[in-house]
Every structure is written in structure tokens, then in C-alpha cells.
Amino acid sequence: RCLSEGGAYLLEYRVRHAKGHYLWGADRGRLVERQADGAPRRVVGCLKSVEERRRVDEDVYRHAYFDLLTGLPNRRLFFDRLQRATARNERNGHLGALMLIDVDGFRKFNDTYGHAMGDVLLIEVGSRLQECLRLQDTVARLGGDEFAFVLEGLAEQAETAANSAVLVGNRVLRMLERPFRLGTLTYECSTSIGMTLFAGVEDGTDHILKRADLAMHDAKAVPGSALKIVYQPAGALSLELPQAPE
């Protein structure tokens, strides 16, 4: 377009270094001379590195949307992903599920072994949760020892979607029941999971989160690891399922 219509251009793109890594560059220029028949004769411009600015931009984005300890999406990005999931449900008629995950006894663990060891445990929990992810799902750390899982595109029918969500929930439980090896310490913990199915945007992210939170507190009342799921968007249906078998 610069050659045919005139004006300036500005492009940013990566170039591969001879050693294999990539660098960001900014290329700007403008057409300054044409031939007698109008064909472009000369363009002037410059190419410069914008690696430092790109790095700063990425740091700002990471601090704004990701948990710095675990590297998972934070509460802000979680709500954005949940809103997008409800919008997609609105379009395609599918149901999704929100799962809140709480590590039982984390405060006592922190008091016993110290905050540094508590951070190591949270990092390991986040890593295991990522192993349970499908490509379209989101796992986030909301704060403290509370994590959230957004499951998308489960099914159109509530019972089918609930069964699929329970299977994922039980996989998470089994993953987190495995002993954690934290340096010289081997630690076993139980986990409480509250889950709710959600439909489209009319369900409301605050109501979705509240239902999952209530289910999680019910799960915490059960000794050991527990999963509770309730589906009740807009009062249309109430469905409660027991923990699925192994």
C-alpha cells in the first residue's frame, strides 16, 4: 500500500538470530521518489530493535493478568475467561463448568513449615492442575490456596455435561491426592472442590462463582478430599450428582 498509494508504513516483527533465538524489530519508512511512469523508485526508512520495549510490555501484561508465583492466570484474567465462556455458551447452546479448588489445611501447613515452603506447595498444585487441562480450558489462581478451573464446551444436556465435569473433577482430586515431594519433605493433603455448571451470559459470572463457592464449602464439611457439583442457572434446573466412581 505504501508503494502504490504513498504515505508511511510501520511494521513490527520478529527476526531469527543466527544463534536461533528471536528478536523484535520495528521497520518504518516512506516512498520518497517515483519514476516518470509512476512506478516507485526510492523508499527511505530505518530498522531498529524494540526488544526492550517489547520485554517491558510483556512484563506489564504478565503482572496485570498472571499470578507471579504459579504463572497461572490471576483473578482478573479468570473473570475475563469466564465471561468469554458464557458468551460462547450463548452462541452454541453448550454448557460449561466452573470448579473452585481449595487445599485443605494450607494455613496450618504454612504455620508449620513456613511461607516459603507454602509457596513451593502452591507452585506444585498449580503445575498438577495444568496437567488436567484441555486446550479450551482455563485454570487460575484466585488467591491464597484457592484455584479455579473453567471447563468449556461440555455438552448441551445438563446431565451429560455434569457427568463430564465430575470426571474432570475426580481426575483433579486423584492428581492432588498424590504425595507432594517438597525438597526433603513428603506431604499429603486433601482437597475440597465445589463445582457448578453454567449456561449463557444471563447466568451472570457473580452468580456462577457464588454457586461454586457454596458447593466448595459443602465439600469442605466432608472429611478428606471431596467433590460437590450443583447446576442451577437462572433457577431452570437443579441437579446434584455424587462423586463419580474411579
PDB file of N, CA, C and O in Angstrom, residues 117-170:
ATOM      1  N   MET A 117       7.945 -22.621  52.117  1.00  0.00           N
ATOM      2  CA  MET A 117       7.537 -23.979  51.769  1.00  0.00           C
ATOM      3  C   MET A 117       6.089 -23.973  51.283  1.00  0.00           C
ATOM      4  O   MET A 117       5.722 -24.740  50.379  1.00  0.00           O
ATOM      5  N   GLY A 118       5.263 -23.086  51.852  1.00  0.00           N
ATOM      6  CA  GLY A 118       3.891 -22.962  51.373  1.00  0.00           C
ATOM      7  C   GLY A 118       3.842 -22.521  49.926  1.00  0.00           C
ATOM      8  O   GLY A 118       3.017 -23.012  49.143  1.00  0.00           O
ATOM      9  N   ASP A 119       4.738 -21.607  49.539  1.00  0.00           N
ATOM     10  CA  ASP A 119       4.801 -21.177  48.140  1.00  0.00           C
ATOM     11  C   ASP A 119       5.179 -22.338  47.232  1.00  0.00           C
ATOM     12  O   ASP A 119       4.630 -22.480  46.131  1.00  0.00           O
ATOM     13  N   VAL A 120       6.108 -23.167  47.685  1.00  0.00           N
ATOM     14  CA  VAL A 120       6.513 -24.330  46.888  1.00  0.00           C
ATOM     15  C   VAL A 120       5.330 -25.272  46.678  1.00  0.00           C
ATOM     16  O   VAL A 120       5.115 -25.794  45.575  1.00  0.00           O
ATOM     17  N   LEU A 121       4.536 -25.474  47.732  1.00  0.00           N
ATOM     18  CA  LEU A 121       3.358 -26.338  47.615  1.00  0.00           C
ATOM     19  C   LEU A 121       2.356 -25.764  46.611  1.00  0.00           C
ATOM     20  O   LEU A 121       1.819 -26.495  45.768  1.00  0.00           O
ATOM     21  N   LEU A 122       2.112 -24.458  46.656  1.00  0.00           N
ATOM     22  CA  LEU A 122       1.177 -23.831  45.722  1.00  0.00           C
ATOM     23  C   LEU A 122       1.667 -23.954  44.281  1.00  0.00           C
ATOM     24  O   LEU A 122       0.865 -24.172  43.367  1.00  0.00           O
ATOM     25  N   ILE A 123       2.960 -23.812  44.083  1.00  0.00           N
ATOM     26  CA  ILE A 123       3.527 -23.971  42.740  1.00  0.00           C
ATOM     27  C   ILE A 123       3.282 -25.387  42.227  1.00  0.00           C
ATOM     28  O   ILE A 123       2.899 -25.594  41.070  1.00  0.00           O
ATOM     29  N   GLU A 124       3.474 -26.366  43.093  1.00  0.00           N
ATOM     30  CA  GLU A 124       3.267 -27.760  42.698  1.00  0.00           C
ATOM     31  C   GLU A 124       1.792 -28.048  42.419  1.00  0.00           C
ATOM     32  O   GLU A 124       1.451 -28.769  41.475  1.00  0.00           O
ATOM     33  N   VAL A 125       0.907 -27.473  43.225  1.00  0.00           N
ATOM     34  CA  VAL A 125      -0.526 -27.644  42.983  1.00  0.00           C
ATOM     35  C   VAL A 125      -0.897 -27.064  41.627  1.00  0.00           C
ATOM     36  O   VAL A 125      -1.602 -27.698  40.822  1.00  0.00           O
ATOM     37  N   GLY A 126      -0.419 -25.856  41.332  1.00  0.00           N
ATOM     38  CA  GLY A 126      -0.696 -25.235  40.040  1.00  0.00           C
ATOM     39  C   GLY A 126      -0.183 -26.061  38.883  1.00  0.00           C
ATOM     40  O   GLY A 126      -0.849 -26.185  37.845  1.00  0.00           O
ATOM     41  N   SER A 127       1.010 -26.642  39.050  1.00  0.00           N
ATOM     42  CA  SER A 127       1.586 -27.462  37.991  1.00  0.00           C
ATOM     43  C   SER A 127       0.744 -28.706  37.730  1.00  0.00           C
ATOM     44  O   SER A 127       0.509 -29.078  36.568  1.00  0.00           O
ATOM     45  N   ARG A 128       0.255 -29.345  38.791  1.00  0.00           N
ATOM     46  CA  ARG A 128      -0.572 -30.543  38.613  1.00  0.00           C
ATOM     47  C   ARG A 128      -1.917 -30.206  37.977  1.00  0.00           C
ATOM     48  O   ARG A 128      -2.434 -30.970  37.158  1.00  0.00           O
ATOM     49  N   LEU A 129      -2.479 -29.062  38.345  1.00  0.00           N
ATOM     50  CA  LEU A 129      -3.743 -28.664  37.745  1.00  0.00           C
ATOM     51  C   LEU A 129      -3.595 -28.438  36.244  1.00  0.00           C
ATOM     52  O   LEU A 129      -4.497 -28.762  35.465  1.00  0.00           O
ATOM     53  N   GLN A 130      -2.466 -27.902  35.836  1.00  0.00           N
ATOM     54  CA  GLN A 130      -2.239 -27.682  34.411  1.00  0.00           C
ATOM     55  C   GLN A 130      -2.202 -28.989  33.642  1.00  0.00           C
ATOM     56  O   GLN A 130      -2.547 -29.029  32.455  1.00  0.00           O
ATOM     57  N   GLU A 131      -1.800 -30.072  34.297  1.00  0.00           N
ATOM     58  CA  GLU A 131      -1.762 -31.374  33.641  1.00  0.00           C
ATOM     59  C   GLU A 131      -3.174 -31.884  33.333  1.00  0.00           C
ATOM     60  O   GLU A 131      -3.337 -32.768  32.488  1.00  0.00           O
ATOM     61  N   CYS A 132      -4.179 -31.353  34.026  1.00  0.00           N
ATOM     62  CA  CYS A 132      -5.563 -31.780  33.811  1.00  0.00           C
ATOM     63  C   CYS A 132      -6.274 -30.954  32.750  1.00  0.00           C
ATOM     64  O   CYS A 132      -7.436 -31.211  32.436  1.00  0.00           O
ATOM     65  N   LEU A 133      -5.600 -29.940  32.210  1.00  0.00           N
ATOM     66  CA  LEU A 133      -6.225 -29.008  31.274  1.00  0.00           C
ATOM     67  C   LEU A 133      -6.458 -29.623  29.900  1.00  0.00           C
ATOM     68  O   LEU A 133      -5.618 -30.364  29.389  1.00  0.00           O
ATOM     69  N   ARG A 134      -7.596 -29.268  29.311  1.00  0.00           N
ATOM     70  CA  ARG A 134      -7.782 -29.422  27.881  1.00  0.00           C
ATOM     71  C   ARG A 134      -7.400 -28.096  27.235  1.00  0.00           C
ATOM     72  O   ARG A 134      -7.255 -27.079  27.916  1.00  0.00           O
ATOM     73  N   LEU A 135      -7.241 -28.073  25.914  1.00  0.00           N
ATOM     74  CA  LEU A 135      -6.788 -26.870  25.241  1.00  0.00           C
ATOM     75  C   LEU A 135      -7.736 -25.694  25.459  1.00  0.00           C
ATOM     76  O   LEU A 135      -7.314 -24.549  25.569  1.00  0.00           O
ATOM     77  N   GLN A 136      -9.049 -25.967  25.529  1.00  0.00           N
ATOM     78  CA  GLN A 136     -10.025 -24.885  25.637  1.00  0.00           C
ATOM     79  C   GLN A 136     -10.311 -24.465  27.074  1.00  0.00           C
ATOM     80  O   GLN A 136     -11.099 -23.535  27.301  1.00  0.00           O
ATOM     81  N   ASP A 137      -9.693 -25.098  28.072  1.00  0.00           N
ATOM     82  CA  ASP A 137      -9.988 -24.817  29.461  1.00  0.00           C
ATOM     83  C   ASP A 137      -9.018 -23.780  30.042  1.00  0.00           C
ATOM     84  O   ASP A 137      -7.970 -23.490  29.473  1.00  0.00           O
ATOM     85  N   THR A 138      -9.385 -23.258  31.210  1.00  0.00           N
ATOM     86  CA  THR A 138      -8.561 -22.287  31.923  1.00  0.00           C
ATOM     87  C   THR A 138      -8.433 -22.701  33.377  1.00  0.00           C
ATOM     88  O   THR A 138      -9.434 -23.028  34.024  1.00  0.00           O
ATOM     89  N   VAL A 139      -7.207 -22.697  33.904  1.00  0.00           N
ATOM     90  CA  VAL A 139      -7.004 -22.874  35.333  1.00  0.00           C
ATOM     91  C   VAL A 139      -6.328 -21.614  35.845  1.00  0.00           C
ATOM     92  O   VAL A 139      -5.417 -21.079  35.212  1.00  0.00           O
ATOM     93  N   ALA A 140      -6.803 -21.100  36.973  1.00  0.00           N
ATOM     94  CA  ALA A 140      -6.313 -19.834  37.507  1.00  0.00           C
ATOM     95  C   ALA A 140      -6.106 -19.951  39.014  1.00  0.00           C
ATOM     96  O   ALA A 140      -6.714 -20.801  39.677  1.00  0.00           O
ATOM     97  N   ARG A 141      -5.261 -19.087  39.532  1.00  0.00           N
ATOM     98  CA  ARG A 141      -5.117 -18.964  40.980  1.00  0.00           C
ATOM     99  C   ARG A 141      -5.822 -17.680  41.396  1.00  0.00           C
ATOM    100  O   ARG A 141      -5.455 -16.581  40.970  1.00  0.00           O
ATOM    101  N   LEU A 142      -6.850 -17.823  42.238  1.00  0.00           N
ATOM    102  CA  LEU A 142      -7.640 -16.669  42.653  1.00  0.00           C
ATOM    103  C   LEU A 142      -7.025 -15.942  43.832  1.00  0.00           C
ATOM    104  O   LEU A 142      -7.332 -14.780  44.091  1.00  0.00           O
ATOM    105  N   GLY A 143      -6.149 -16.614  44.558  1.00  0.00           N
ATOM    106  CA  GLY A 143      -5.507 -16.030  45.727  1.00  0.00           C
ATOM    107  C   GLY A 143      -5.345 -17.062  46.815  1.00  0.00           C
ATOM    108  O   GLY A 143      -6.153 -17.993  46.929  1.00  0.00           O
ATOM    109  N   GLY A 144      -4.308 -16.918  47.637  1.00  0.00           N
ATOM    110  CA  GLY A 144      -4.075 -17.873  48.703  1.00  0.00           C
ATOM    111  C   GLY A 144      -3.954 -19.284  48.157  1.00  0.00           C
ATOM    112  O   GLY A 144      -3.205 -19.543  47.212  1.00  0.00           O
ATOM    113  N   ASP A 145      -4.726 -20.204  48.744  1.00  0.00           N
ATOM    114  CA  ASP A 145      -4.696 -21.598  48.286  1.00  0.00           C
ATOM    115  C   ASP A 145      -5.924 -21.934  47.465  1.00  0.00           C
ATOM    116  O   ASP A 145      -6.282 -23.102  47.326  1.00  0.00           O
ATOM    117  N   GLU A 146      -6.588 -20.927  46.883  1.00  0.00           N
ATOM    118  CA  GLU A 146      -7.803 -21.159  46.098  1.00  0.00           C
ATOM    119  C   GLU A 146      -7.502 -21.052  44.604  1.00  0.00           C
ATOM    120  O   GLU A 146      -6.957 -20.056  44.133  1.00  0.00           O
ATOM    121  N   PHE A 147      -7.878 -22.095  43.891  1.00  0.00           N
ATOM    122  CA  PHE A 147      -7.692 -22.159  42.448  1.00  0.00           C
ATOM    123  C   PHE A 147      -9.054 -22.317  41.782  1.00  0.00           C
ATOM    124  O   PHE A 147     -10.027 -22.736  42.414  1.00  0.00           O
ATOM    125  N   ALA A 148      -9.105 -21.999  40.501  1.00  0.00           N
ATOM    126  CA  ALA A 148     -10.359 -22.117  39.751  1.00  0.00           C
ATOM    127  C   ALA A 148     -10.088 -22.782  38.416  1.00  0.00           C
ATOM    128  O   ALA A 148      -9.041 -22.579  37.802  1.00  0.00           O
ATOM    129  N   PHE A 149     -11.068 -23.570  37.975  1.00  0.00           N
ATOM    130  CA  PHE A 149     -10.984 -24.303  36.718  1.00  0.00           C
ATOM    131  C   PHE A 149     -12.230 -23.955  35.910  1.00  0.00           C
ATOM    132  O   PHE A 149     -13.347 -24.114  36.392  1.00  0.00           O
ATOM    133  N   VAL A 150     -12.069 -23.462  34.702  1.00  0.00           N
ATOM    134  CA  VAL A 150     -13.194 -23.206  33.812  1.00  0.00           C
ATOM    135  C   VAL A 150     -13.174 -24.252  32.707  1.00  0.00           C
ATOM    136  O   VAL A 150     -12.229 -24.315  31.923  1.00  0.00           O
ATOM    137  N   LEU A 151     -14.209 -25.096  32.670  1.00  0.00           N
ATOM    138  CA  LEU A 151     -14.346 -26.130  31.654  1.00  0.00           C
ATOM    139  C   LEU A 151     -15.341 -25.649  30.612  1.00  0.00           C
ATOM    140  O   LEU A 151     -16.466 -25.278  30.958  1.00  0.00           O
ATOM    141  N   GLU A 152     -14.953 -25.660  29.356  1.00  0.00           N
ATOM    142  CA  GLU A 152     -15.815 -25.135  28.299  1.00  0.00           C
ATOM    143  C   GLU A 152     -16.307 -26.242  27.373  1.00  0.00           C
ATOM    144  O   GLU A 152     -15.675 -27.291  27.231  1.00  0.00           O
ATOM    145  N   GLY A 153     -17.452 -25.968  26.739  1.00  0.00           N
ATOM    146  CA  GLY A 153     -17.974 -26.825  25.689  1.00  0.00           C
ATOM    147  C   GLY A 153     -18.216 -28.252  26.114  1.00  0.00           C
ATOM    148  O   GLY A 153     -17.842 -29.190  25.405  1.00  0.00           O
ATOM    149  N   LEU A 154     -18.870 -28.467  27.263  1.00  0.00           N
ATOM    150  CA  LEU A 154     -19.054 -29.826  27.765  1.00  0.00           C
ATOM    151  C   LEU A 154     -20.132 -30.579  26.983  1.00  0.00           C
ATOM    152  O   LEU A 154     -19.884 -31.647  26.443  1.00  0.00           O
ATOM    153  N   ALA A 155     -21.348 -30.049  26.953  1.00  0.00           N
ATOM    154  CA  ALA A 155     -22.460 -30.706  26.252  1.00  0.00           C
ATOM    155  C   ALA A 155     -23.657 -29.768  26.275  1.00  0.00           C
ATOM    156  O   ALA A 155     -23.673 -28.759  26.981  1.00  0.00           O
ATOM    157  N   GLU A 156     -24.674 -30.127  25.510  1.00  0.00           N
ATOM    158  CA  GLU A 156     -25.911 -29.340  25.527  1.00  0.00           C
ATOM    159  C   GLU A 156     -26.839 -29.783  26.649  1.00  0.00           C
ATOM    160  O   GLU A 156     -27.567 -28.969  27.210  1.00  0.00           O
ATOM    161  N   GLN A 157     -26.845 -31.073  26.976  1.00  0.00           N
ATOM    162  CA  GLN A 157     -27.708 -31.611  28.016  1.00  0.00           C
ATOM    163  C   GLN A 157     -27.025 -31.507  29.378  1.00  0.00           C
ATOM    164  O   GLN A 157     -25.844 -31.825  29.524  1.00  0.00           O
ATOM    165  N   ALA A 158     -27.799 -31.077  30.396  1.00  0.00           N
ATOM    166  CA  ALA A 158     -27.244 -30.832  31.719  1.00  0.00           C
ATOM    167  C   ALA A 158     -26.625 -32.095  32.328  1.00  0.00           C
ATOM    168  O   ALA A 158     -25.526 -32.048  32.886  1.00  0.00           O
ATOM    169  N   GLU A 159     -27.319 -33.218  32.214  1.00  0.00           N
ATOM    170  CA  GLU A 159     -26.806 -34.440  32.855  1.00  0.00           C
ATOM    171  C   GLU A 159     -25.502 -34.903  32.205  1.00  0.00           C
ATOM    172  O   GLU A 159     -24.565 -35.312  32.887  1.00  0.00           O
ATOM    173  N   THR A 160     -25.438 -34.825  30.864  1.00  0.00           N
ATOM    174  CA  THR A 160     -24.216 -35.211  30.159  1.00  0.00           C
ATOM    175  C   THR A 160     -23.067 -34.286  30.533  1.00  0.00           C
ATOM    176  O   THR A 160     -21.938 -34.734  30.786  1.00  0.00           O
ATOM    177  N   ALA A 161     -23.352 -32.977  30.572  1.00  0.00           N
ATOM    178  CA  ALA A 161     -22.318 -32.013  30.942  1.00  0.00           C
ATOM    179  C   ALA A 161     -21.848 -32.236  32.377  1.00  0.00           C
ATOM    180  O   ALA A 161     -20.648 -32.167  32.668  1.00  0.00           O
ATOM    181  N   ALA A 162     -22.797 -32.518  33.276  1.00  0.00           N
ATOM    182  CA  ALA A 162     -22.439 -32.740  34.674  1.00  0.00           C
ATOM    183  C   ALA A 162     -21.559 -33.974  34.830  1.00  0.00           C
ATOM    184  O   ALA A 162     -20.591 -33.967  35.583  1.00  0.00           O
ATOM    185  N   ASN A 163     -21.888 -35.042  34.138  1.00  0.00           N
ATOM    186  CA  ASN A 163     -21.063 -36.252  34.205  1.00  0.00           C
ATOM    187  C   ASN A 163     -19.652 -36.004  33.704  1.00  0.00           C
ATOM    188  O   ASN A 163     -18.672 -36.489  34.279  1.00  0.00           O
ATOM    189  N   SER A 164     -19.534 -35.240  32.618  1.00  0.00           N
ATOM    190  CA  SER A 164     -18.211 -34.905  32.095  1.00  0.00           C
ATOM    191  C   SER A 164     -17.427 -34.069  33.098  1.00  0.00           C
ATOM    192  O   SER A 164     -16.223 -34.279  33.309  1.00  0.00           O
ATOM    193  N   ALA A 165     -18.121 -33.116  33.741  1.00  0.00           N
ATOM    194  CA  ALA A 165     -17.458 -32.268  34.727  1.00  0.00           C
ATOM    195  C   ALA A 165     -17.004 -33.066  35.935  1.00  0.00           C
ATOM    196  O   ALA A 165     -15.921 -32.845  36.484  1.00  0.00           O
ATOM    197  N   VAL A 166     -17.815 -34.022  36.363  1.00  0.00           N
ATOM    198  CA  VAL A 166     -17.448 -34.862  37.504  1.00  0.00           C
ATOM    199  C   VAL A 166     -16.209 -35.697  37.182  1.00  0.00           C
ATOM    200  O   VAL A 166     -15.327 -35.883  38.024  1.00  0.00           O
ATOM    201  N   LEU A 167     -16.124 -36.212  35.969  1.00  0.00           N
ATOM    202  CA  LEU A 167     -14.939 -36.982  35.577  1.00  0.00           C
ATOM    203  C   LEU A 167     -13.677 -36.137  35.691  1.00  0.00           C
ATOM    204  O   LEU A 167     -12.644 -36.594  36.199  1.00  0.00           O
ATOM    205  N   VAL A 168     -13.747 -34.876  35.221  1.00  0.00           N
ATOM    206  CA  VAL A 168     -12.591 -33.991  35.334  1.00  0.00           C
ATOM    207  C   VAL A 168     -12.302 -33.686  36.798  1.00  0.00           C
ATOM    208  O   VAL A 168     -11.143 -33.687  37.238  1.00  0.00           O
ATOM    209  N   GLY A 169     -13.372 -33.434  37.577  1.00  0.00           N
ATOM    210  CA  GLY A 169     -13.186 -33.146  38.991  1.00  0.00           C
ATOM    211  C   GLY A 169     -12.518 -34.282  39.743  1.00  0.00           C
ATOM    212  O   GLY A 169     -11.634 -34.069  40.568  1.00  0.00           O
ATOM    213  N   ASN A 170     -12.919 -35.499  39.444  1.00  0.00           N
ATOM    214  CA  ASN A 170     -12.296 -36.652  40.100  1.00  0.00           C
ATOM    215  C   ASN A 170     -10.857 -36.849  39.660  1.00  0.00           C
ATOM    216  O   ASN A 170     -10.009 -37.292  40.444  1.00  0.00           O
TER     217      ASN A 170
END
